[in-house]
GROMACS .gro file of C-alpha atoms in nm:
model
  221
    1UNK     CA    1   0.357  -1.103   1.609
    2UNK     CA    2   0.688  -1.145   1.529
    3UNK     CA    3   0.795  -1.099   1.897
    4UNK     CA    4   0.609  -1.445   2.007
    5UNK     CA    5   0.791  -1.548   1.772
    6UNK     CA    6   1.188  -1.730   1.942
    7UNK     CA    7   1.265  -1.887   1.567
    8UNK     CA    8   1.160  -1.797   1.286
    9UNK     CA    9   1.292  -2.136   1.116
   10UNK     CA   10   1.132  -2.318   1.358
   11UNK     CA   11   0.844  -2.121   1.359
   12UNK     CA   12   0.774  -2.281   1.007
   13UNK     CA   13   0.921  -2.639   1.034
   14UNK     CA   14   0.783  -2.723   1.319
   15UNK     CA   15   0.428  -2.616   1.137
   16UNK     CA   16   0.569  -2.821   0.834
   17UNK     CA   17   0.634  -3.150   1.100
   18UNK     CA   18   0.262  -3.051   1.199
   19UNK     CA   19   0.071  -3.098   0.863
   20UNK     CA   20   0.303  -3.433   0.797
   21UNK     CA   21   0.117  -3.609   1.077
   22UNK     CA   22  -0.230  -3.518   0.961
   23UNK     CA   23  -0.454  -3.769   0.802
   24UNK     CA   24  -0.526  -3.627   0.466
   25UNK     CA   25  -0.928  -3.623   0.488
   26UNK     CA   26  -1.137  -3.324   0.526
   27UNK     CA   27  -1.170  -3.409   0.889
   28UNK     CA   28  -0.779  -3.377   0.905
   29UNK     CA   29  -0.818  -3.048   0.714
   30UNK     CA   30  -1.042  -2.926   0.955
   31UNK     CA   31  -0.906  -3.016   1.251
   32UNK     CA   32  -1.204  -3.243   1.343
   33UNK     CA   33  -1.451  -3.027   1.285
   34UNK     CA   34  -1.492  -3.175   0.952
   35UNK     CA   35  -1.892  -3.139   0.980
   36UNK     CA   36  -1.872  -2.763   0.944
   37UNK     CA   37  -1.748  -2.820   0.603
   38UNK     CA   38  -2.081  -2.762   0.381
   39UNK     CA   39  -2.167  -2.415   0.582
   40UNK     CA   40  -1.836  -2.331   0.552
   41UNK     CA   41  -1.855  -2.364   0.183
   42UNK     CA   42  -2.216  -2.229   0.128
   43UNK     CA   43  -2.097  -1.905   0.273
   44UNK     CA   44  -1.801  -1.896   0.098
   45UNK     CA   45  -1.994  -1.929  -0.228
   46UNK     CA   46  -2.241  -1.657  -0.148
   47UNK     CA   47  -1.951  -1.404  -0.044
   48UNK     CA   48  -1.789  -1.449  -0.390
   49UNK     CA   49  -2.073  -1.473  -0.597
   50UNK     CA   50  -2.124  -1.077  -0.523
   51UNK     CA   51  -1.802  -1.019  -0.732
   52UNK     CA   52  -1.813  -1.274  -1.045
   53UNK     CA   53  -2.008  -1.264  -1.369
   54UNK     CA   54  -2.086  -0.923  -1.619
   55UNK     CA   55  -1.864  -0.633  -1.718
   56UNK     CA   56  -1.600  -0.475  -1.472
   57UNK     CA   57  -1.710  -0.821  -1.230
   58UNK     CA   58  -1.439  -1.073  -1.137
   59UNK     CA   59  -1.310  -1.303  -1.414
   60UNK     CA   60  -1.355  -1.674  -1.372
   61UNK     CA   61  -1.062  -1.799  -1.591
   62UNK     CA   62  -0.844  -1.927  -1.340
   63UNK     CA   63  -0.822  -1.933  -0.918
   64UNK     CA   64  -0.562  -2.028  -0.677
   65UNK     CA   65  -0.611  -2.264  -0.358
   66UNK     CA   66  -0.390  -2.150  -0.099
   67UNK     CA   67  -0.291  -2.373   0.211
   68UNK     CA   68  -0.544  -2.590  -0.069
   69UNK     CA   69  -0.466  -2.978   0.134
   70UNK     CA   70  -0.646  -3.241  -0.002
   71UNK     CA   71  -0.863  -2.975  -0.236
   72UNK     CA   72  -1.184  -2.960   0.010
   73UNK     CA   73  -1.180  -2.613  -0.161
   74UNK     CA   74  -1.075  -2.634  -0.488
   75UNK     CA   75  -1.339  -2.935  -0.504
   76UNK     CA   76  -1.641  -2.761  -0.382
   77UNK     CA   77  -1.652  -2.396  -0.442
   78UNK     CA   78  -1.335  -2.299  -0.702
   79UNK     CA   79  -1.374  -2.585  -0.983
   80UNK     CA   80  -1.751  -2.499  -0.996
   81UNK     CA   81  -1.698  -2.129  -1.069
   82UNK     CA   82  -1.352  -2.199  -1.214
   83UNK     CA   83  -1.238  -2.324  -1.550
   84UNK     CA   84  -0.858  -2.362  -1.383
   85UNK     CA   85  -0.740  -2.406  -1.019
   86UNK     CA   86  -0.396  -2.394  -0.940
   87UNK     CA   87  -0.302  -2.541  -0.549
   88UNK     CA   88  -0.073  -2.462  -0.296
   89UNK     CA   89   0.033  -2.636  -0.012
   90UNK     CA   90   0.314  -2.727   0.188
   91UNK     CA   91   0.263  -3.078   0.227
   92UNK     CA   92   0.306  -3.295  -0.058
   93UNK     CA   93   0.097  -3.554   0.071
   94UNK     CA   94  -0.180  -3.357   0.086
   95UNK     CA   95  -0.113  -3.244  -0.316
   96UNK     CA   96  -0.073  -3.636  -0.387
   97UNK     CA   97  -0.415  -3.694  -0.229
   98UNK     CA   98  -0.616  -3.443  -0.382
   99UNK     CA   99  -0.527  -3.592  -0.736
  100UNK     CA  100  -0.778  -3.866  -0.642
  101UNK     CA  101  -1.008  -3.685  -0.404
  102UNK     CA  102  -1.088  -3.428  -0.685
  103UNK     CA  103  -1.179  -3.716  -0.909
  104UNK     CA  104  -1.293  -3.656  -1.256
  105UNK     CA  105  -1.250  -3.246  -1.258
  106UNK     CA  106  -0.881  -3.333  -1.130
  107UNK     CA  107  -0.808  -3.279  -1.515
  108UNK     CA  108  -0.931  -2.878  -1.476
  109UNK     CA  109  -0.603  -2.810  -1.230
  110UNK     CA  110  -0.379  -2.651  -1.398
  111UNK     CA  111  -0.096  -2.683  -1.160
  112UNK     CA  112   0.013  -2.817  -0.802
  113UNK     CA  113   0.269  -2.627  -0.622
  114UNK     CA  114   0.407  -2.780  -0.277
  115UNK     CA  115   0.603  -2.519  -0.128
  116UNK     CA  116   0.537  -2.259   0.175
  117UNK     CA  117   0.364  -1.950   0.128
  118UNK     CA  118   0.635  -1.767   0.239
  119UNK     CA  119   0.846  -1.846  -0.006
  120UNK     CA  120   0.613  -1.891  -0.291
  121UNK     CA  121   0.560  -1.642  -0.592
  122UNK     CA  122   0.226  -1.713  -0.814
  123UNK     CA  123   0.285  -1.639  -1.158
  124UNK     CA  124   0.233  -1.278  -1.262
  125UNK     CA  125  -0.098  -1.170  -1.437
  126UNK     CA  126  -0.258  -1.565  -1.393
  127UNK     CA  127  -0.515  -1.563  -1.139
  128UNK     CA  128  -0.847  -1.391  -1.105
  129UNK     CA  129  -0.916  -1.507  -0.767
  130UNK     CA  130  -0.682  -1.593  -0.536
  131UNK     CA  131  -0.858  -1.775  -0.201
  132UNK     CA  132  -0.629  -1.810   0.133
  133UNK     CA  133  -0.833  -1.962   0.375
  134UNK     CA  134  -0.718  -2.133   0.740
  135UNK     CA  135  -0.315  -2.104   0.654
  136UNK     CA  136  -0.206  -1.690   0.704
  137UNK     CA  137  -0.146  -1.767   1.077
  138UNK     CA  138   0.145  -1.968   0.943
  139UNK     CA  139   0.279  -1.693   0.831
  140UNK     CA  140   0.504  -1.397   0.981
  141UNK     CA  141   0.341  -1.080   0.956
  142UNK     CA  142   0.645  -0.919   0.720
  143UNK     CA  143   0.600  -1.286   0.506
  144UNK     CA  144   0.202  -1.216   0.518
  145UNK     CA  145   0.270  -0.866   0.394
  146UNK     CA  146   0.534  -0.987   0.138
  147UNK     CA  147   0.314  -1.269  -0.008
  148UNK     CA  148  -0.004  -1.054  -0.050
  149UNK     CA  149   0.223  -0.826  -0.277
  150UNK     CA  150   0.329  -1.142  -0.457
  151UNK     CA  151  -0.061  -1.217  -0.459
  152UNK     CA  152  -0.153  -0.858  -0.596
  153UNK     CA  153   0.079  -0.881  -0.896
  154UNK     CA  154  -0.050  -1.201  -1.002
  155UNK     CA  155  -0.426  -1.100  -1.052
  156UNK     CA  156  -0.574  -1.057  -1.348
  157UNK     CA  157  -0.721  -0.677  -1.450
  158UNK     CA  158  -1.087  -0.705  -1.174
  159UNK     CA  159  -0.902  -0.977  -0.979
  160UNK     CA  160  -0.969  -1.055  -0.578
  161UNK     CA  161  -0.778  -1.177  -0.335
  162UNK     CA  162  -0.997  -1.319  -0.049
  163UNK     CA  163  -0.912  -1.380   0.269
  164UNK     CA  164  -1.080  -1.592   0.513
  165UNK     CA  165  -0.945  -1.703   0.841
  166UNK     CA  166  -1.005  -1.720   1.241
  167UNK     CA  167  -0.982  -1.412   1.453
  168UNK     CA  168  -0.913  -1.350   1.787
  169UNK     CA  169  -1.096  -1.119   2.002
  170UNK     CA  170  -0.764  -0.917   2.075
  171UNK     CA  171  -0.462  -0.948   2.013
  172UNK     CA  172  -0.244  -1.225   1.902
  173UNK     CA  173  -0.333  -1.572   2.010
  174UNK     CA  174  -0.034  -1.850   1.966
  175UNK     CA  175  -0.135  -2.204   1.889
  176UNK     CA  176   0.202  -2.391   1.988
  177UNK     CA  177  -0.001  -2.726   1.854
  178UNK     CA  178   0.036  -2.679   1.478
  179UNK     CA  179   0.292  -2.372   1.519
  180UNK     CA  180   0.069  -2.064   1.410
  181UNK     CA  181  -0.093  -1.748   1.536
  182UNK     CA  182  -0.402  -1.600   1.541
  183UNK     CA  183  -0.445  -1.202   1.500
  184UNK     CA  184  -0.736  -0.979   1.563
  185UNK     CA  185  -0.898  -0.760   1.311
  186UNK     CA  186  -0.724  -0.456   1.330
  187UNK     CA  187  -0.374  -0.627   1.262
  188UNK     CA  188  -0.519  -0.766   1.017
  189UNK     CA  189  -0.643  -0.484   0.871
  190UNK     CA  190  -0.291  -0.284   0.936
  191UNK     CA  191  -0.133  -0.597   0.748
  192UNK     CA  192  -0.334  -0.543   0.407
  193UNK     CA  193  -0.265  -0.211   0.433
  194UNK     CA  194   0.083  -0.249   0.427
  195UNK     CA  195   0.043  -0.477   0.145
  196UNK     CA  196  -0.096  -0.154  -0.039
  197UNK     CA  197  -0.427  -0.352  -0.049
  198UNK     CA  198  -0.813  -0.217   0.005
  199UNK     CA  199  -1.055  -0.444   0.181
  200UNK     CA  200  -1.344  -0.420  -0.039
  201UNK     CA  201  -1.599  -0.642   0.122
  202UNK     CA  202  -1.573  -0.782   0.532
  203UNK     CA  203  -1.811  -1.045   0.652
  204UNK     CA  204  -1.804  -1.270   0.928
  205UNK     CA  205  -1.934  -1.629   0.863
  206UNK     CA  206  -2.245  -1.755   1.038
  207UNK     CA  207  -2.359  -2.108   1.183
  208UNK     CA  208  -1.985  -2.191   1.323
  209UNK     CA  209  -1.956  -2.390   1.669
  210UNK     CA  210  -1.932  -2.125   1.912
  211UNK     CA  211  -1.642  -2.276   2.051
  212UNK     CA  212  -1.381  -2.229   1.776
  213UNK     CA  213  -1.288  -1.878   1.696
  214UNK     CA  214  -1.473  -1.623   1.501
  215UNK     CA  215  -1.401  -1.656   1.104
  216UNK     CA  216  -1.413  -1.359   0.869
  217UNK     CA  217  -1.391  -1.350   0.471
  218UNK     CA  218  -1.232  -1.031   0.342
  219UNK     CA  219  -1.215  -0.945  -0.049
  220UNK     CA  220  -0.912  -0.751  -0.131
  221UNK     CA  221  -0.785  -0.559  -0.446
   0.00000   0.00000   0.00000
């Protein structure tokens, strides 16, 4: 990836300049496609619910919201399950927003980071899940590999770290819109790998447009 890559600087700021021009709603999140928001979240909730609850099961103490926005996330699937959600996002806007959007449960966040994955390092030991969703093609693949280290450090003992993003059908696709790529499914794979991660569960989410790119959801450890 890093070879479609000319700047690596401006790789990421012009993704920053991106996000700053986004109305912060869930259509914005979503691109416009802010109607696949409830199947998007329905599956999400039945792919984790295989891991929490009962001895040697996931923890549900406390989750991180990566690329989190507004909090379409954090509202509907991670403070339901969670008793803390910590966000991340590179647009402070966004962070601002989702103090009101997430209402009354607002008080259950624990913390809200605005800062770039790539250079952000989640407090060791704190999270049993950790959720990335829509925001690892804004990454490198050597800061991808870097942050899910970062990521595997900070999970609690039965954490997850759960991936779930577009695919392409081969090879890497570069969206020179919002300043990110899209990999296929064996770089993907080669990239958790080198993270010294094992993909524990692989699904790919139903009921999407056919138009936009597949989507899989893939539980690490």
């Amino acid at each position: 990836m890093e070879d479609l890559i000319e700047d690596e600087a401006t790789f990421y700021s012009k993704a920053e300049l991106y996000w700053k021009e986004v109305n912060p709603t869930v259509d914005g999140m979503l691109g416009g496609y802010g109607s696949i928001s409830s199947i998007d979240i329905n599956g999400s909730k039945k792919f984790l619910y295989k891991f929490l609850g009962g001895p040697g099961k996931t923890g549900t103490g406390c989750a991180l919201d990566c690329g989190a926005g507004i909090g379409r996330i954090t509202k509907r699937l991670l403070l339901p399950l969670f008793r803390t959600v910590d966000l991340v996002d590179v647009t402070q806007e966004f962070l601002d927003k989702a103090k009101t959007y997430l209402g009354e449960e607002a008080k259950r966040v624990g913390n809200y980071f605005c800062c770039g994955l790539q250079d952000f390092h989640p407090q060791a030991g704190r999270y049993d899940v950790i959720w990335i969703q829509w925001v690892i093609g804004h990454l490198t693949d050597d800061h991808l590999v870097e942050f899910l280290r970062r990521c595997r450090s900070s999970l609690r003992p039965d954490g997850l770290i759960v991936i779930k993003d577009n695919v392409s059908y081969e090879g890497v696709v570069p969206d020179h819109v919002d300043s990110s790529m899209c990999r296929d499914l064996p770089l993907l794979r080669q990239i958790v790998a080198r993270a010294g991660l094992t993909i524990l569960c692989e699904e790919q989410q139903q009921n999407f447009p056919e138009e936009i790119y597949q989507v899989h959801t893939l539980a690490l450890r």
